[in-house]
């Protein structure tokens, strides 16, 4: 596997895959088996043993684990700290008398009891020692005199050990989201750990984490009003919960909240100290070099944050942070942009800006060498080529070879750039900064999380296969309601092989089974699959088609059938969600947060908008109204001209409920978009039924053009699929509007030259009935991905029967108005013409040219179809 050969994890990939499969099975049960370890049962629990001098991150994880065992079994294990000296056999035997068993937890070299087992050959750790964040969980027979059996959790480093502890917590039934989503574990009469050795690690991606961003929406108001008012909002109490969540998800890195509404992370020294205690690596966003929060910490005039005119002032500002945080584990962000996501000040030509950035790199690294380590190339550093900086990087900017270059997505889940084959040898490697929540242009999406796991998988796997394996950060907004996307992203970062094209649909089933039990897992997964598919066509935050261009209100351009199908599909999943909610008992609150609220919320938002749209064009009577009956929660549907108003009222009431669940725990967290009056140019307007002029309606109908002769999903290759060697078009389940878009695999396949040898290219073949000979338009709906080679465009081939295919190219136009409409619609359209020499069934072929092109649907028309405005 070419792209798994990374210098920092060489030689361990096969072992990682094997171990991941072992851990995927159920290995903790209520029933004892041969050689199993009794963790809890009959009113007692095994003692948990750690050693003096162990990392604080491990001690804190052990305390969480003891609480987890109590949550499940009702019995809290005793935690004992033994001396750092030699093993006392009598002490070991005495410790097991009360609970009947011993759980030894420690980092290699930090626990003499574990080191003794290794020295005596009772514990094999060769595949743990010296590796990054790797752990082993093993049963050991007769570890010490008088002790029948022990369970050992040993890690290669502090996080490896903590991950092992939390892995066992999850295996006994405690969700990583037990606090953040109120997932209550099932009570069990006993806990028995199956005999054997279970290993995990090292991770596929070295640094993996989240960026808390745009916290004005929910996290900061909630912390200030409900959870942490004594600190005025997000502070050590909130961050402590964030750090625990990250470790439970096997993440290790955090970019903290950074908006002006929030006190800067380092303004309270307790925050950084807690991060270090938990073993969390702190970083900072693309706009915050050297761990500095510019919107809250640069107190001088904004225009003085200018390296061209105020180098000494800026350097001194960075140096202050180095003095306070140099001893903590960090990934230092290099480079410079303006205050709060603006371009770098100082102006100049691109060449002058490049020269300035290279000088900034040198000065920043001199500070790192002075305060952290003279061998600066050994200190983790990153440079994020975000927005205008990407152009400078592609324009020749020289980033030190040991620095990780991080490529961003386009804020809508489509990665903008990829390392070329010649670049992949750089020592610092590459990473990705990805969004599943976004505040910005063309329009924000902060309310619900509708990025499907399939899109995250296809984009992040593509990035990994092109060499981006050093650092992955996902912008999760307020964390809630991005729980599913956050976990899937981090699961991929931990084990890139865990999910693939074949088993991708199983993720939601496994997730639902863990959170809500196996009885309803498949039904919940099916609901969420449909939720993602329907919202792929248009996010709820983007249901105002005249924005962001600021035109007079205009209809969507969807046909009546398309509107009806969308509403009916939403109306089908919402009552199913409500019915499951009524049956869940202890996890009703968790289900409301994770499933019911996003499903019903997006349903009501769509009914509200499309009912209003049809009212505005005098067609409201064809769209069903949806109402929630507060007494029994049953959904009822009827035709009504007041559907938009009623849905709006229901949506307001349903959102208010968010603050009432879990005893009011989340009061102040969830609001409807727009939640406030900030950033108006980047967000939809407050809801009201739109008013369309006759001219606007006529213009949209005219642009829509004639009905196509045929429309079919790309997955419906009714004739045949022809691959070339290992390269072939494949379906990605859960991707696109159709829910089954197709793309070339492998995702890093070399390009095909159709002009030289079309016969060597893979293709899909569709049997299409043409009514006559002549010229027909073929409109192909692509996902709005970016070309793997910068500036090349999205290319594929199109032909009929055995005729020579033509190459069709879509210019991405990144950042332009057509691109903006594409990411809001979840698709890009490209139209070509084909010649048909006789009526009848003909073979339409789609040829592979470049990997990275994702095809969702295809339309056949009599003439070239006009573009949708």
PDB file of N, CA and C in Angstrom, residues 447-448 531 540 570 574 595-607 635 651 654-655 672:
ATOM      1  N   UNK A 447     -26.403  25.648  11.815  1.00  0.00           N
ATOM      2  CA  UNK A 447     -27.530  25.160  12.612  1.00  0.00           C
ATOM      3  C   UNK A 447     -27.483  23.642  12.784  1.00  0.00           C
ATOM      4  N   UNK A 448     -27.552  22.897  11.671  1.00  0.00           N
ATOM      5  CA  UNK A 448     -27.559  21.436  11.715  1.00  0.00           C
ATOM      6  C   UNK A 448     -26.327  20.886  11.010  1.00  0.00           C
ATOM      7  N   UNK A 531     -31.803  11.208   5.812  1.00  0.00           N
ATOM      8  CA  UNK A 531     -31.579  12.586   6.282  1.00  0.00           C
ATOM      9  C   UNK A 531     -30.399  13.215   5.546  1.00  0.00           C
ATOM     10  N   UNK A 540     -30.433  22.973   5.060  1.00  0.00           N
ATOM     11  CA  UNK A 540     -31.525  23.805   5.577  1.00  0.00           C
ATOM     12  C   UNK A 540     -31.143  25.280   5.697  1.00  0.00           C
ATOM     13  N   UNK A 570     -39.061  13.662   3.266  1.00  0.00           N
ATOM     14  CA  UNK A 570     -38.838  14.161   4.631  1.00  0.00           C
ATOM     15  C   UNK A 570     -39.996  13.733   5.533  1.00  0.00           C
ATOM     16  N   UNK A 574     -39.668  11.559   9.365  1.00  0.00           N
ATOM     17  CA  UNK A 574     -39.906  12.250  10.629  1.00  0.00           C
ATOM     18  C   UNK A 574     -40.778  11.458  11.595  1.00  0.00           C
ATOM     19  N   UNK A 595     -30.686  12.499  16.755  1.00  0.00           N
ATOM     20  CA  UNK A 595     -31.470  12.049  15.608  1.00  0.00           C
ATOM     21  C   UNK A 595     -32.735  12.880  15.406  1.00  0.00           C
ATOM     22  N   UNK A 596     -33.598  12.896  16.410  1.00  0.00           N
ATOM     23  CA  UNK A 596     -34.919  13.462  16.208  1.00  0.00           C
ATOM     24  C   UNK A 596     -34.876  14.955  15.895  1.00  0.00           C
ATOM     25  N   UNK A 597     -34.099  15.712  16.648  1.00  0.00           N
ATOM     26  CA  UNK A 597     -34.079  17.151  16.380  1.00  0.00           C
ATOM     27  C   UNK A 597     -33.548  17.476  14.985  1.00  0.00           C
ATOM     28  N   UNK A 598     -32.405  16.931  14.565  1.00  0.00           N
ATOM     29  CA  UNK A 598     -31.965  17.258  13.201  1.00  0.00           C
ATOM     30  C   UNK A 598     -32.902  16.756  12.114  1.00  0.00           C
ATOM     31  N   UNK A 599     -33.503  15.590  12.311  1.00  0.00           N
ATOM     32  CA  UNK A 599     -34.406  15.053  11.287  1.00  0.00           C
ATOM     33  C   UNK A 599     -35.669  15.892  11.180  1.00  0.00           C
ATOM     34  N   UNK A 600     -36.334  16.115  12.299  1.00  0.00           N
ATOM     35  CA  UNK A 600     -37.575  16.885  12.267  1.00  0.00           C
ATOM     36  C   UNK A 600     -37.286  18.355  11.989  1.00  0.00           C
ATOM     37  N   UNK A 601     -36.180  18.865  12.514  1.00  0.00           N
ATOM     38  CA  UNK A 601     -35.824  20.257  12.237  1.00  0.00           C
ATOM     39  C   UNK A 601     -35.642  20.518  10.761  1.00  0.00           C
ATOM     40  N   UNK A 602     -34.901  19.645  10.082  1.00  0.00           N
ATOM     41  CA  UNK A 602     -34.691  19.850   8.647  1.00  0.00           C
ATOM     42  C   UNK A 602     -35.968  19.588   7.859  1.00  0.00           C
ATOM     43  N   UNK A 603     -36.797  18.673   8.346  1.00  0.00           N
ATOM     44  CA  UNK A 603     -38.096  18.437   7.708  1.00  0.00           C
ATOM     45  C   UNK A 603     -38.955  19.697   7.750  1.00  0.00           C
ATOM     46  N   UNK A 604     -39.085  20.276   8.937  1.00  0.00           N
ATOM     47  CA  UNK A 604     -39.903  21.485   9.088  1.00  0.00           C
ATOM     48  C   UNK A 604     -39.326  22.650   8.295  1.00  0.00           C
ATOM     49  N   UNK A 605     -38.007  22.754   8.256  1.00  0.00           N
ATOM     50  CA  UNK A 605     -37.385  23.837   7.489  1.00  0.00           C
ATOM     51  C   UNK A 605     -37.709  23.708   6.011  1.00  0.00           C
ATOM     52  N   UNK A 606     -37.697  22.494   5.483  1.00  0.00           N
ATOM     53  CA  UNK A 606     -38.018  22.285   4.073  1.00  0.00           C
ATOM     54  C   UNK A 606     -39.490  22.526   3.800  1.00  0.00           C
ATOM     55  N   UNK A 607     -40.361  22.033   4.677  1.00  0.00           N
ATOM     56  CA  UNK A 607     -41.791  22.271   4.489  1.00  0.00           C
ATOM     57  C   UNK A 607     -42.077  23.768   4.550  1.00  0.00           C
ATOM     58  N   UNK A 635     -46.998  12.482  14.027  1.00  0.00           N
ATOM     59  CA  UNK A 635     -47.064  13.428  12.911  1.00  0.00           C
ATOM     60  C   UNK A 635     -48.337  13.218  12.101  1.00  0.00           C
ATOM     61  N   UNK A 651     -41.414  24.565  14.266  1.00  0.00           N
ATOM     62  CA  UNK A 651     -39.958  24.559  14.331  1.00  0.00           C
ATOM     63  C   UNK A 651     -39.454  25.368  15.517  1.00  0.00           C
ATOM     64  N   UNK A 654     -40.219  23.272  18.606  1.00  0.00           N
ATOM     65  CA  UNK A 654     -39.376  22.089  18.683  1.00  0.00           C
ATOM     66  C   UNK A 654     -37.955  22.449  19.095  1.00  0.00           C
ATOM     67  N   UNK A 655     -37.498  23.631  18.703  1.00  0.00           N
ATOM     68  CA  UNK A 655     -36.161  24.086  19.082  1.00  0.00           C
ATOM     69  C   UNK A 655     -36.111  24.482  20.549  1.00  0.00           C
ATOM     70  N   UNK A 672     -32.367  28.828  16.229  1.00  0.00           N
ATOM     71  CA  UNK A 672     -32.614  28.723  14.798  1.00  0.00           C
ATOM     72  C   UNK A 672     -31.746  29.721  14.040  1.00  0.00           C
TER      73      UNK A 672
END
